[in-house]
Amino acid sequence: MPSATYRTLLRTPGAAAFFLTAAVGRVGIAMTSLGIVWLVHGQTDSYAEAGLVTGGFAVAEALAGPQLARLIDRFGQTRVLPPALLAHAASVAALLTLVAGGSPSWLMTAGGVLVGATIPQLSALSAARWSALLRGDRAAGLPTAFALESLSNALGYLAGPALVSTIGAGGHPVLGTVLAAVLVVAGGLAFAAQRHTAPQPVSAFAERTRARGSLLRPGFAVLVGHNLAIGVYFGAMQVSVTAFAVEHGAPDAAAPLFAVSSCSGLLAGWLYGLRRWRAEPRVQLAVATAGLAFGSLLLFAAGSPLGLGFVIVLTGAAVPPILVLFSVLAESAVHRAVLTQAFTWLNSASAAGAAGAAAISGWAVDASGAPGGFAAATTAAAAMAVLAAAGIRARQGPGGEGGEPQLPPLGRPAGPDAQPLC
């Protein structure tokens, strides 16, 4: 496909408006967690307290996100998002007040929980809009749309932490947290204002009940397992690459190594979205996860930061197609009435995996050095490859998916294209 593919998508009526406003909000979301670290540490001079408050934020975000998504699927984005954003603004104001007043750590942690519980998952909402917009003859453009979403997320998580760290290091941690909240609220409200592209909620109770059942199917459960594993991979690599650089006497090399991996991923994601692939998504996923698992084995052969850089260029390039395929498979595996919940559950699984991996790989690095952390990352990549291969075999078996009857999403005919793809 020519490079105009992305431009063609954004020329779809209403697409550019909701995509760009969501992108603004995503930068703020990417700033929030690190902004809390700078904010609390600047007041208490304690990374332990900063970590406690940030941990409360992360846990609340992972647990409350799917519940907020359920309300959005039930009542619609334009009705639920504005009050949620106002609640988020109030929560950030409360946290700022608690921190400035020197409140005890448990109270500041409670403030962090409120901030995490009210922050919206704009990436899931934007992906749900693409799914609603690209139906029928336009459905072939969904993988490219999800690739565009992946690029936006990657850029947001490059720009956001860098921006808030620059502000915090300059002695203005409060400004960093306030700016993050402003971007989230302003971008989210502008996103919600695009009413004509918002998915319409399902009003029939029986239909909603049937739709929720699609979240419990094995196909979607496997996708949750995939996202949990890739979260473990991310968390383990963050700790392990840093430990590797320190062990080789080049701690300053950690930042360039992460930058190289991110740039490799951005390029791979952009190129992946430019082409219409003939292989089915589950086959693509099996190939991509196998490539990631093989590339992860090369981590053990790296003898210097430069050698490690070459390896993580390969592994970094495998990740964006995997993330895009997760979205494509989720969109096909669940009823559209619960699509926002599905995307949010996947995000929560990835976040939970990353959080758990940070502790596990930290212990592994203490015990065995950087190779111990690389072992955790490689195990996660291998688990994804096994799950993807098992998904292909299950699909090829009698009846596909173990013969389980499938519920076609609203607006789609029953048939092979309505089957869960993983």
PDB file of N, CA, C and O in Angstrom, residues 200-242:
ATOM      1  N   GLN A 200     -22.523   4.069  19.006  1.00  0.00           N
ATOM      2  CA  GLN A 200     -23.825   4.130  19.662  1.00  0.00           C
ATOM      3  C   GLN A 200     -23.971   2.980  20.649  1.00  0.00           C
ATOM      4  O   GLN A 200     -23.731   1.821  20.288  1.00  0.00           O
ATOM      5  N   PRO A 201     -24.331   3.275  21.895  1.00  0.00           N
ATOM      6  CA  PRO A 201     -24.511   2.180  22.865  1.00  0.00           C
ATOM      7  C   PRO A 201     -25.704   1.306  22.507  1.00  0.00           C
ATOM      8  O   PRO A 201     -26.644   1.753  21.848  1.00  0.00           O
ATOM      9  N   VAL A 202     -25.642   0.069  22.942  1.00  0.00           N
ATOM     10  CA  VAL A 202     -26.732  -0.882  22.707  1.00  0.00           C
ATOM     11  C   VAL A 202     -27.778  -0.684  23.796  1.00  0.00           C
ATOM     12  O   VAL A 202     -27.461  -0.708  24.985  1.00  0.00           O
ATOM     13  N   SER A 203     -29.010  -0.489  23.410  1.00  0.00           N
ATOM     14  CA  SER A 203     -30.063  -0.193  24.388  1.00  0.00           C
ATOM     15  C   SER A 203     -30.779  -1.447  24.889  1.00  0.00           C
ATOM     16  O   SER A 203     -31.289  -1.473  26.004  1.00  0.00           O
ATOM     17  N   ALA A 204     -30.810  -2.501  24.090  1.00  0.00           N
ATOM     18  CA  ALA A 204     -31.555  -3.701  24.474  1.00  0.00           C
ATOM     19  C   ALA A 204     -30.820  -4.472  25.569  1.00  0.00           C
ATOM     20  O   ALA A 204     -29.643  -4.803  25.423  1.00  0.00           O
ATOM     21  N   PHE A 205     -31.535  -4.756  26.658  1.00  0.00           N
ATOM     22  CA  PHE A 205     -30.913  -5.449  27.795  1.00  0.00           C
ATOM     23  C   PHE A 205     -30.431  -6.833  27.399  1.00  0.00           C
ATOM     24  O   PHE A 205     -29.328  -7.264  27.763  1.00  0.00           O
ATOM     25  N   ALA A 206     -31.243  -7.578  26.656  1.00  0.00           N
ATOM     26  CA  ALA A 206     -30.870  -8.937  26.263  1.00  0.00           C
ATOM     27  C   ALA A 206     -29.613  -8.926  25.399  1.00  0.00           C
ATOM     28  O   ALA A 206     -28.731  -9.780  25.549  1.00  0.00           O
ATOM     29  N   GLU A 207     -29.521  -7.939  24.520  1.00  0.00           N
ATOM     30  CA  GLU A 207     -28.351  -7.851  23.655  1.00  0.00           C
ATOM     31  C   GLU A 207     -27.098  -7.516  24.462  1.00  0.00           C
ATOM     32  O   GLU A 207     -26.015  -8.047  24.222  1.00  0.00           O
ATOM     33  N   ARG A 208     -27.228  -6.636  25.443  1.00  0.00           N
ATOM     34  CA  ARG A 208     -26.090  -6.283  26.292  1.00  0.00           C
ATOM     35  C   ARG A 208     -25.638  -7.496  27.106  1.00  0.00           C
ATOM     36  O   ARG A 208     -24.443  -7.706  27.320  1.00  0.00           O
ATOM     37  N   THR A 209     -26.600  -8.285  27.568  1.00  0.00           N
ATOM     38  CA  THR A 209     -26.258  -9.469  28.352  1.00  0.00           C
ATOM     39  C   THR A 209     -25.489 -10.471  27.506  1.00  0.00           C
ATOM     40  O   THR A 209     -24.486 -11.050  27.947  1.00  0.00           O
ATOM     41  N   ARG A 210     -25.960 -10.678  26.282  1.00  0.00           N
ATOM     42  CA  ARG A 210     -25.247 -11.584  25.376  1.00  0.00           C
ATOM     43  C   ARG A 210     -23.862 -11.045  25.042  1.00  0.00           C
ATOM     44  O   ARG A 210     -22.896 -11.781  24.940  1.00  0.00           O
ATOM     45  N   ALA A 211     -23.772  -9.721  24.886  1.00  0.00           N
ATOM     46  CA  ALA A 211     -22.495  -9.108  24.536  1.00  0.00           C
ATOM     47  C   ALA A 211     -21.460  -9.313  25.628  1.00  0.00           C
ATOM     48  O   ALA A 211     -20.297  -9.610  25.354  1.00  0.00           O
ATOM     49  N   ARG A 212     -21.873  -9.157  26.889  1.00  0.00           N
ATOM     50  CA  ARG A 212     -20.926  -9.327  27.993  1.00  0.00           C
ATOM     51  C   ARG A 212     -20.369 -10.747  28.035  1.00  0.00           C
ATOM     52  O   ARG A 212     -19.237 -10.965  28.471  1.00  0.00           O
ATOM     53  N   GLY A 213     -21.157 -11.711  27.564  1.00  0.00           N
ATOM     54  CA  GLY A 213     -20.676 -13.086  27.547  1.00  0.00           C
ATOM     55  C   GLY A 213     -19.485 -13.280  26.628  1.00  0.00           C
ATOM     56  O   GLY A 213     -18.677 -14.196  26.840  1.00  0.00           O
ATOM     57  N   SER A 214     -19.345 -12.418  25.605  1.00  0.00           N
ATOM     58  CA  SER A 214     -18.220 -12.577  24.684  1.00  0.00           C
ATOM     59  C   SER A 214     -16.892 -12.248  25.349  1.00  0.00           C
ATOM     60  O   SER A 214     -15.837 -12.667  24.876  1.00  0.00           O
ATOM     61  N   LEU A 215     -16.932 -11.513  26.460  1.00  0.00           N
ATOM     62  CA  LEU A 215     -15.698 -11.215  27.195  1.00  0.00           C
ATOM     63  C   LEU A 215     -15.188 -12.423  27.967  1.00  0.00           C
ATOM     64  O   LEU A 215     -14.041 -12.431  28.432  1.00  0.00           O
ATOM     65  N   LEU A 216     -16.055 -13.427  28.140  1.00  0.00           N
ATOM     66  CA  LEU A 216     -15.690 -14.605  28.921  1.00  0.00           C
ATOM     67  C   LEU A 216     -15.266 -15.780  28.046  1.00  0.00           C
ATOM     68  O   LEU A 216     -14.953 -16.850  28.565  1.00  0.00           O
ATOM     69  N   ARG A 217     -15.265 -15.603  26.761  1.00  0.00           N
ATOM     70  CA  ARG A 217     -14.914 -16.697  25.869  1.00  0.00           C
ATOM     71  C   ARG A 217     -13.422 -16.991  25.879  1.00  0.00           C
ATOM     72  O   ARG A 217     -12.600 -16.105  26.142  1.00  0.00           O
ATOM     73  N   PRO A 218     -13.042 -18.226  25.576  1.00  0.00           N
ATOM     74  CA  PRO A 218     -11.620 -18.586  25.562  1.00  0.00           C
ATOM     75  C   PRO A 218     -10.786 -17.720  24.627  1.00  0.00           C
ATOM     76  O   PRO A 218      -9.636 -17.398  24.942  1.00  0.00           O
ATOM     77  N   GLY A 219     -11.351 -17.348  23.482  1.00  0.00           N
ATOM     78  CA  GLY A 219     -10.584 -16.541  22.538  1.00  0.00           C
ATOM     79  C   GLY A 219     -10.122 -15.234  23.136  1.00  0.00           C
ATOM     80  O   GLY A 219      -8.964 -14.836  22.982  1.00  0.00           O
ATOM     81  N   PHE A 220     -11.019 -14.548  23.860  1.00  0.00           N
ATOM     82  CA  PHE A 220     -10.633 -13.284  24.474  1.00  0.00           C
ATOM     83  C   PHE A 220      -9.737 -13.521  25.684  1.00  0.00           C
ATOM     84  O   PHE A 220      -8.814 -12.740  25.945  1.00  0.00           O
ATOM     85  N   ALA A 221      -9.990 -14.597  26.426  1.00  0.00           N
ATOM     86  CA  ALA A 221      -9.136 -14.908  27.577  1.00  0.00           C
ATOM     87  C   ALA A 221      -7.691 -15.129  27.147  1.00  0.00           C
ATOM     88  O   ALA A 221      -6.748 -14.718  27.842  1.00  0.00           O
ATOM     89  N   VAL A 222      -7.496 -15.757  25.998  1.00  0.00           N
ATOM     90  CA  VAL A 222      -6.143 -15.960  25.483  1.00  0.00           C
ATOM     91  C   VAL A 222      -5.489 -14.620  25.159  1.00  0.00           C
ATOM     92  O   VAL A 222      -4.300 -14.408  25.421  1.00  0.00           O
ATOM     93  N   LEU A 223      -6.258 -13.676  24.610  1.00  0.00           N
ATOM     94  CA  LEU A 223      -5.715 -12.350  24.329  1.00  0.00           C
ATOM     95  C   LEU A 223      -5.303 -11.634  25.608  1.00  0.00           C
ATOM     96  O   LEU A 223      -4.298 -10.922  25.635  1.00  0.00           O
ATOM     97  N   VAL A 224      -6.091 -11.803  26.662  1.00  0.00           N
ATOM     98  CA  VAL A 224      -5.708 -11.220  27.954  1.00  0.00           C
ATOM     99  C   VAL A 224      -4.384 -11.827  28.416  1.00  0.00           C
ATOM    100  O   VAL A 224      -3.496 -11.125  28.909  1.00  0.00           O
ATOM    101  N   GLY A 225      -4.244 -13.149  28.239  1.00  0.00           N
ATOM    102  CA  GLY A 225      -2.983 -13.798  28.584  1.00  0.00           C
ATOM    103  C   GLY A 225      -1.818 -13.260  27.766  1.00  0.00           C
ATOM    104  O   GLY A 225      -0.714 -13.053  28.290  1.00  0.00           O
ATOM    105  N   HIS A 226      -2.043 -13.017  26.482  1.00  0.00           N
ATOM    106  CA  HIS A 226      -1.012 -12.424  25.628  1.00  0.00           C
ATOM    107  C   HIS A 226      -0.576 -11.070  26.178  1.00  0.00           C
ATOM    108  O   HIS A 226       0.623 -10.759  26.243  1.00  0.00           O
ATOM    109  N   ASN A 227      -1.543 -10.234  26.535  1.00  0.00           N
ATOM    110  CA  ASN A 227      -1.213  -8.889  27.017  1.00  0.00           C
ATOM    111  C   ASN A 227      -0.533  -8.926  28.374  1.00  0.00           C
ATOM    112  O   ASN A 227       0.330  -8.092  28.663  1.00  0.00           O
ATOM    113  N   LEU A 228      -0.931  -9.864  29.216  1.00  0.00           N
ATOM    114  CA  LEU A 228      -0.230 -10.038  30.483  1.00  0.00           C
ATOM    115  C   LEU A 228       1.236 -10.394  30.224  1.00  0.00           C
ATOM    116  O   LEU A 228       2.153  -9.848  30.859  1.00  0.00           O
ATOM    117  N   ALA A 229       1.469 -11.294  29.269  1.00  0.00           N
ATOM    118  CA  ALA A 229       2.833 -11.723  28.952  1.00  0.00           C
ATOM    119  C   ALA A 229       3.653 -10.597  28.358  1.00  0.00           C
ATOM    120  O   ALA A 229       4.830 -10.419  28.703  1.00  0.00           O
ATOM    121  N   ILE A 230       3.060  -9.799  27.477  1.00  0.00           N
ATOM    122  CA  ILE A 230       3.858  -8.720  26.878  1.00  0.00           C
ATOM    123  C   ILE A 230       4.128  -7.627  27.907  1.00  0.00           C
ATOM    124  O   ILE A 230       5.154  -6.941  27.851  1.00  0.00           O
ATOM    125  N   GLY A 231       3.229  -7.474  28.894  1.00  0.00           N
ATOM    126  CA  GLY A 231       3.514  -6.570  29.994  1.00  0.00           C
ATOM    127  C   GLY A 231       4.713  -7.048  30.793  1.00  0.00           C
ATOM    128  O   GLY A 231       5.574  -6.255  31.190  1.00  0.00           O
ATOM    129  N   VAL A 232       4.776  -8.345  31.039  1.00  0.00           N
ATOM    130  CA  VAL A 232       5.934  -8.928  31.726  1.00  0.00           C
ATOM    131  C   VAL A 232       7.204  -8.665  30.915  1.00  0.00           C
ATOM    132  O   VAL A 232       8.257  -8.303  31.464  1.00  0.00           O
ATOM    133  N   TYR A 233       7.091  -8.820  29.604  1.00  0.00           N
ATOM    134  CA  TYR A 233       8.252  -8.584  28.740  1.00  0.00           C
ATOM    135  C   TYR A 233       8.736  -7.139  28.874  1.00  0.00           C
ATOM    136  O   TYR A 233       9.928  -6.882  29.061  1.00  0.00           O
ATOM    137  N   PHE A 234       7.808  -6.188  28.794  1.00  0.00           N
ATOM    138  CA  PHE A 234       8.180  -4.770  28.914  1.00  0.00           C
ATOM    139  C   PHE A 234       8.841  -4.483  30.260  1.00  0.00           C
ATOM    140  O   PHE A 234       9.893  -3.851  30.334  1.00  0.00           O
ATOM    141  N   GLY A 235       8.205  -4.933  31.337  1.00  0.00           N
ATOM    142  CA  GLY A 235       8.725  -4.665  32.669  1.00  0.00           C
ATOM    143  C   GLY A 235      10.095  -5.279  32.889  1.00  0.00           C
ATOM    144  O   GLY A 235      10.987  -4.646  33.467  1.00  0.00           O
ATOM    145  N   ALA A 236      10.277  -6.510  32.419  1.00  0.00           N
ATOM    146  CA  ALA A 236      11.566  -7.179  32.596  1.00  0.00           C
ATOM    147  C   ALA A 236      12.661  -6.506  31.781  1.00  0.00           C
ATOM    148  O   ALA A 236      13.807  -6.376  32.239  1.00  0.00           O
ATOM    149  N   MET A 237      12.338  -6.070  30.574  1.00  0.00           N
ATOM    150  CA  MET A 237      13.345  -5.426  29.737  1.00  0.00           C
ATOM    151  C   MET A 237      13.782  -4.083  30.314  1.00  0.00           C
ATOM    152  O   MET A 237      14.975  -3.726  30.240  1.00  0.00           O
ATOM    153  N   GLN A 238      12.879  -3.332  30.902  1.00  0.00           N
ATOM    154  CA  GLN A 238      13.252  -2.051  31.493  1.00  0.00           C
ATOM    155  C   GLN A 238      14.302  -2.238  32.579  1.00  0.00           C
ATOM    156  O   GLN A 238      15.297  -1.511  32.636  1.00  0.00           O
ATOM    157  N   VAL A 239      14.074  -3.211  33.448  1.00  0.00           N
ATOM    158  CA  VAL A 239      15.024  -3.466  34.531  1.00  0.00           C
ATOM    159  C   VAL A 239      16.316  -4.075  33.991  1.00  0.00           C
ATOM    160  O   VAL A 239      17.427  -3.681  34.376  1.00  0.00           O
ATOM    161  N   SER A 240      16.197  -5.023  33.070  1.00  0.00           N
ATOM    162  CA  SER A 240      17.355  -5.785  32.616  1.00  0.00           C
ATOM    163  C   SER A 240      18.311  -4.941  31.779  1.00  0.00           C
ATOM    164  O   SER A 240      19.538  -5.052  31.924  1.00  0.00           O
ATOM    165  N   VAL A 241      17.775  -4.124  30.894  1.00  0.00           N
ATOM    166  CA  VAL A 241      18.646  -3.285  30.064  1.00  0.00           C
ATOM    167  C   VAL A 241      19.411  -2.292  30.933  1.00  0.00           C
ATOM    168  O   VAL A 241      20.612  -2.054  30.738  1.00  0.00           O
ATOM    169  N   THR A 242      18.731  -1.727  31.912  1.00  0.00           N
ATOM    170  CA  THR A 242      19.408  -0.813  32.840  1.00  0.00           C
ATOM    171  C   THR A 242      20.510  -1.534  33.604  1.00  0.00           C
ATOM    172  O   THR A 242      21.637  -1.032  33.734  1.00  0.00           O
TER     173      THR A 242
END
